[in-house]
CSV table of C-alpha atoms in Angstrom, one decimal:
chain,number,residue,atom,x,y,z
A,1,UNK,CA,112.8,161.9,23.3
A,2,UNK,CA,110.3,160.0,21.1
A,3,UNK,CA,112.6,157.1,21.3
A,4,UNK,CA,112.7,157.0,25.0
A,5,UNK,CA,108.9,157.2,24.8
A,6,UNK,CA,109.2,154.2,22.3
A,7,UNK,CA,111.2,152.2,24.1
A,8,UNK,CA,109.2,152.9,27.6
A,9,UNK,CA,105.9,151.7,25.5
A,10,UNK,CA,107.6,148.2,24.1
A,11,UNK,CA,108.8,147.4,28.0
A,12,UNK,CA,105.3,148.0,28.8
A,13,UNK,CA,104.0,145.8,26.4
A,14,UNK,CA,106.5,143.1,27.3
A,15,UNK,CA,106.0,143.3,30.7
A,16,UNK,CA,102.1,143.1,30.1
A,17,UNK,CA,102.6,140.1,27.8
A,18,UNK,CA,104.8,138.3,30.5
A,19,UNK,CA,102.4,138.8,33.0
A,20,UNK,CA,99.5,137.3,30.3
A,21,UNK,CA,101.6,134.0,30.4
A,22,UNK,CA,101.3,133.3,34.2
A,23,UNK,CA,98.0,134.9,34.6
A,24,UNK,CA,96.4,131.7,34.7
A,25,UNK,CA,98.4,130.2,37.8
A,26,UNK,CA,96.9,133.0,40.2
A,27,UNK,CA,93.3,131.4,40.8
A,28,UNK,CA,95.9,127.9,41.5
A,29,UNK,CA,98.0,129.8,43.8
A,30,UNK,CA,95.0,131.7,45.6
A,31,UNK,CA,94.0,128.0,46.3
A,32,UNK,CA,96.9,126.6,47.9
A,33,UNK,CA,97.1,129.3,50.2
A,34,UNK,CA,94.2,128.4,51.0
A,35,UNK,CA,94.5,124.8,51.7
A,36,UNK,CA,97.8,125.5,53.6
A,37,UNK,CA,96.0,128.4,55.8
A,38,UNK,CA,93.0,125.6,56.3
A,39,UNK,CA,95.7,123.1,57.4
A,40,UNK,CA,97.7,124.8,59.8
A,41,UNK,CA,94.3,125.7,61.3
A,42,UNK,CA,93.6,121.6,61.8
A,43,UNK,CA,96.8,120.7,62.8
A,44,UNK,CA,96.3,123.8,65.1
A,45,UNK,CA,93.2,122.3,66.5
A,46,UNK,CA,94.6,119.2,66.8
A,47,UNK,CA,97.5,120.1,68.9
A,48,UNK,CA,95.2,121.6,71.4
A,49,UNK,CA,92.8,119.3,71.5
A,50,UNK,CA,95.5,116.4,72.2
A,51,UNK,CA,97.2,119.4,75.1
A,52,UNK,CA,93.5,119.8,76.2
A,53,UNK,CA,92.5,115.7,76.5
A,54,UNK,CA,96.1,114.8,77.9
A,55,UNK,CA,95.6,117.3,80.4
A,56,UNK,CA,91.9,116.3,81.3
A,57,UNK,CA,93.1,112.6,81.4
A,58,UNK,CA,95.8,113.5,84.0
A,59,UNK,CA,93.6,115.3,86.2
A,60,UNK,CA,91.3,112.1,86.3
A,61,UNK,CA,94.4,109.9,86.5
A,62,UNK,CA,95.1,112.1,89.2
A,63,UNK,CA,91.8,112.0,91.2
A,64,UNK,CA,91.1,108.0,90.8
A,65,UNK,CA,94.8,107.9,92.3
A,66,UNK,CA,93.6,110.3,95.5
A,67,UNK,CA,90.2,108.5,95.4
A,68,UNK,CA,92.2,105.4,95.6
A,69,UNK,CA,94.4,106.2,98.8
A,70,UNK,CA,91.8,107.5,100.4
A,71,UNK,CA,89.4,104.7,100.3
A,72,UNK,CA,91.9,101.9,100.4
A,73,UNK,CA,95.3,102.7,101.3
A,74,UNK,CA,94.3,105.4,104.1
A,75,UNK,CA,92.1,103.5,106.4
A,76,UNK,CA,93.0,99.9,105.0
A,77,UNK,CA,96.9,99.7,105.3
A,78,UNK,CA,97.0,100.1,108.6
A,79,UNK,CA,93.8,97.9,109.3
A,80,UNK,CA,96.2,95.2,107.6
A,81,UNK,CA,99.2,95.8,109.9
A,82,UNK,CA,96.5,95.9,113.0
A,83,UNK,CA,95.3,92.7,111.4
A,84,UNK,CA,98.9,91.0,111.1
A,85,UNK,CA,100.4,91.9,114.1
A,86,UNK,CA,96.8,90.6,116.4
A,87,UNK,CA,97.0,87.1,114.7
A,88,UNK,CA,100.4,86.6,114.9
A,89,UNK,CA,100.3,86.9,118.7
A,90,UNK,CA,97.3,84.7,119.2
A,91,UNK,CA,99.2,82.1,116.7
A,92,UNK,CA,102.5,82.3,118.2
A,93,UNK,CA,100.7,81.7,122.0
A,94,UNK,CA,98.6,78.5,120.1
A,95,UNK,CA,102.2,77.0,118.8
A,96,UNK,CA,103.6,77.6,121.7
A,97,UNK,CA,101.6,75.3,123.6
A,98,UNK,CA,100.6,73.1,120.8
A,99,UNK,CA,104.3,72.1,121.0
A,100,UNK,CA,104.0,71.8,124.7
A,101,UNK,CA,101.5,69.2,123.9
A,102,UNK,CA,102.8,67.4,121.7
A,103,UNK,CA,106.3,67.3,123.4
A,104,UNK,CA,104.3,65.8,126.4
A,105,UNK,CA,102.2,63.5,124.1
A,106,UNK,CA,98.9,65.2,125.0
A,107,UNK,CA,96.9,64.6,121.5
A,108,UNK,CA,93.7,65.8,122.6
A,109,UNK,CA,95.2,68.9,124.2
A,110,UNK,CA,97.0,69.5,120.9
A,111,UNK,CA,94.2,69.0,119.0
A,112,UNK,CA,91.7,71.2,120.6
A,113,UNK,CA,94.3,74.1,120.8
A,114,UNK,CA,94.8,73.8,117.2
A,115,UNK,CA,91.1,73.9,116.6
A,116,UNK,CA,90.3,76.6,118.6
A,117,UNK,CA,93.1,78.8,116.9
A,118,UNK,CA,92.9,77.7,113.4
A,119,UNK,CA,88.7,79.0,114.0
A,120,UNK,CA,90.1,82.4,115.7
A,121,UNK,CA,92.3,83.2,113.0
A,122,UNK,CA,89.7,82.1,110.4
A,123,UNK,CA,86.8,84.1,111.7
A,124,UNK,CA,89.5,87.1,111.9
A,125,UNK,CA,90.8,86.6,108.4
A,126,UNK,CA,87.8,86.2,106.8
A,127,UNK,CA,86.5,90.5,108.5
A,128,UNK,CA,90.1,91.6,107.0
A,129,UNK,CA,89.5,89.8,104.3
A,130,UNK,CA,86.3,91.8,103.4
A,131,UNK,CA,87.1,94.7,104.3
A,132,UNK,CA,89.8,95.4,101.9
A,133,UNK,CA,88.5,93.1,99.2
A,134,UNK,CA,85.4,95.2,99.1
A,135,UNK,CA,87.2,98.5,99.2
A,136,UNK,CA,89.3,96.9,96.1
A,137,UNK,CA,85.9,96.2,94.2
A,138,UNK,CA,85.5,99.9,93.7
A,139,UNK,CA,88.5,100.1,91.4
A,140,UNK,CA,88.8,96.5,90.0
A,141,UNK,CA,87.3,93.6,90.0
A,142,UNK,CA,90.1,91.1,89.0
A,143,UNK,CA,92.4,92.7,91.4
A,144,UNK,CA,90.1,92.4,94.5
A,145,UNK,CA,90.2,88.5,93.6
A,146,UNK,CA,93.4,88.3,93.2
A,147,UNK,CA,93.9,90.1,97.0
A,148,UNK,CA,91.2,87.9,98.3
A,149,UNK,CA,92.9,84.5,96.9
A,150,UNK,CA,96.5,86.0,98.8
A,151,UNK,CA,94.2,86.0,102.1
A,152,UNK,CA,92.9,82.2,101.7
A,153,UNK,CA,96.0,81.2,100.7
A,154,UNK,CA,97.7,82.3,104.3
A,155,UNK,CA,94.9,80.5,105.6
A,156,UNK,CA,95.4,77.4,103.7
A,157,UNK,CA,99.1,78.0,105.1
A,158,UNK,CA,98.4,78.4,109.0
A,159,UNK,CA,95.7,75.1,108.7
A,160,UNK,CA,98.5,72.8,106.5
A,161,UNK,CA,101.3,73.9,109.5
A,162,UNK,CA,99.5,72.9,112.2
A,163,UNK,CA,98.8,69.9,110.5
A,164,UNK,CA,102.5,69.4,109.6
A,165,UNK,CA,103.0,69.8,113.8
A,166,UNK,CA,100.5,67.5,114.2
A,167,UNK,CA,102.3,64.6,111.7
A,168,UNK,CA,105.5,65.4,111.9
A,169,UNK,CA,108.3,63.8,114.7
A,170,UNK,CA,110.6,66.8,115.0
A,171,UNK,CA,109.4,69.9,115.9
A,172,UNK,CA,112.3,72.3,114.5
A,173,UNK,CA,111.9,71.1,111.1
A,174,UNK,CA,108.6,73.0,110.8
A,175,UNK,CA,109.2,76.2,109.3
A,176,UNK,CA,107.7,79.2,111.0
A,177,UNK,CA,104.7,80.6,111.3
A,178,UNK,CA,105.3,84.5,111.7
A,179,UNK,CA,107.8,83.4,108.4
A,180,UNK,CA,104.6,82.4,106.8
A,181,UNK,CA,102.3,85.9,107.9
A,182,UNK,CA,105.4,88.5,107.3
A,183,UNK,CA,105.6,86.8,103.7
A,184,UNK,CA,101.9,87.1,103.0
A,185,UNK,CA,102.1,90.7,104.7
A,186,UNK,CA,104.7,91.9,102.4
A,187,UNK,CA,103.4,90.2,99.3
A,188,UNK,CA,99.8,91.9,99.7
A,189,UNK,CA,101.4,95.9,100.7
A,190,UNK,CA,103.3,95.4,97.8
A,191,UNK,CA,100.8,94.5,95.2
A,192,UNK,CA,98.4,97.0,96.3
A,193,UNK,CA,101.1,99.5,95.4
A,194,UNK,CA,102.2,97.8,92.2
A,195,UNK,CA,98.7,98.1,91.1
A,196,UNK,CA,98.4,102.0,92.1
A,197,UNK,CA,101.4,102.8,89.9
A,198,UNK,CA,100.7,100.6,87.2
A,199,UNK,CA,97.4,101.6,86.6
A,200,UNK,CA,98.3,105.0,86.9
A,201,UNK,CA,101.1,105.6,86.6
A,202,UNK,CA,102.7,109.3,87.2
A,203,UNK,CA,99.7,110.2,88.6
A,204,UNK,CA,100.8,108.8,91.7
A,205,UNK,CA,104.3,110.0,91.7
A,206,UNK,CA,103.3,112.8,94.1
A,207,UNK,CA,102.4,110.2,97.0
A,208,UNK,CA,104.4,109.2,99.5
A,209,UNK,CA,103.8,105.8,99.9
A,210,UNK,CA,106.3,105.1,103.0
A,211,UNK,CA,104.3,108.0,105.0
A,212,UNK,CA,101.2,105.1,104.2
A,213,UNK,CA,103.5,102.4,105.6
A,214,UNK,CA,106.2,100.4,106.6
A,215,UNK,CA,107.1,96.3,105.1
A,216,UNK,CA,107.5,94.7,108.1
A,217,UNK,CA,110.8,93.2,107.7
């Protein structure tokens, strides 16, 4: 009995001096639980404040997109095919009988045809013109000018052909002018659509751009 009690004692004592020996590692330990509670709380933080901003940033991606429809693609896409379609009538009725003229020799009848329609389809270019280059404005700067250079370009284009008309001995050679205004049609529809998606991105995946319009082919 007295030995149990002995032997109960020195275990004691053992287990109290083992104890002794790591006793100073518990302030050390009490501290890196705390820096690893404190850090799962930043990274914690972090993670929803990057959820939080990548959510708020989608929602404006998402409303500059809408705004972006609605002030330029809405109204001005189909202003654009309005626009196309109007001068490439009153064009094809010029060359028509600009190549009357010139197949009958009459130089001043040419030339005062050609006047008159290269000054129509000017003063006509030059309203579409504005009116989406403006609208662009809004959003960007560079790409407005880069639309407005595509529009005096085509104009540049309709002024050399009926010069070329004008110059040239054989009539078929010159190449045509609705070839000229689909091209410059097509080219403008699609950059204003390569410019929605690249600037941003799948923001506009839920528009449907061919409900907007049609390339003309």
């Amino acid at each position: 009995m007295i030995r149990s009690a002995f032997i109960a004692v020195a275990q004691s004592l053992q287990a109290a001096a083992a104890l002794s020996r790591f006793a100073w590692m518990q302030p050390w330990v009490s501290i890196v639980q705390i820096f690893v509670g404190a850090l799962q709380a930043w990274i914690l933080w972090r993670l929803t404040y990057f959820i939080f901003e990548r959510n708020a940033q989608q929602k404006v991606s998402e409303r500059q997109a809408s705004w972006f429809h609605k002030v330029v693609i809405d109204p001005q896409v189909p202003a654009l095919e309005s626009f196309f379609l109007e001068i490439d009538a009153v064009l094809d009725v010029a060359a028509t009988r600009c190549q009357q003229a010139k197949l009958s020799a009459q130089t001043a009848v040419f030339d005062e045809v050609s006047r008159k329609a290269i000054e129509d389809f000017t003063h006509t270019l030059i309203t579409a013109r504005r009116r989406l280059v403006d609208r662009l404005r809004v959003f960007d700067d560079g790409f407005a000018d880069e639309i407005g250079d595509r529009f005096l370009a085509l104009q540049d284009k309709v002024t050399e052909w009926f010069d070329q008309m004008r110059s040239k001995k054989a009539i078929q050679g010159t190449t045509s002018l609705s070839d000229s205004l689909n091209e410059a049609h097509n080219g403008i529809v699609r950059r204003l659509m390569e410019f929605e998606f690249t600037k941003w991105g799948s923001a506009t995946k839920q528009v449907r751009w061919r409900r907007a319009f049609l390339l003309r082919d």
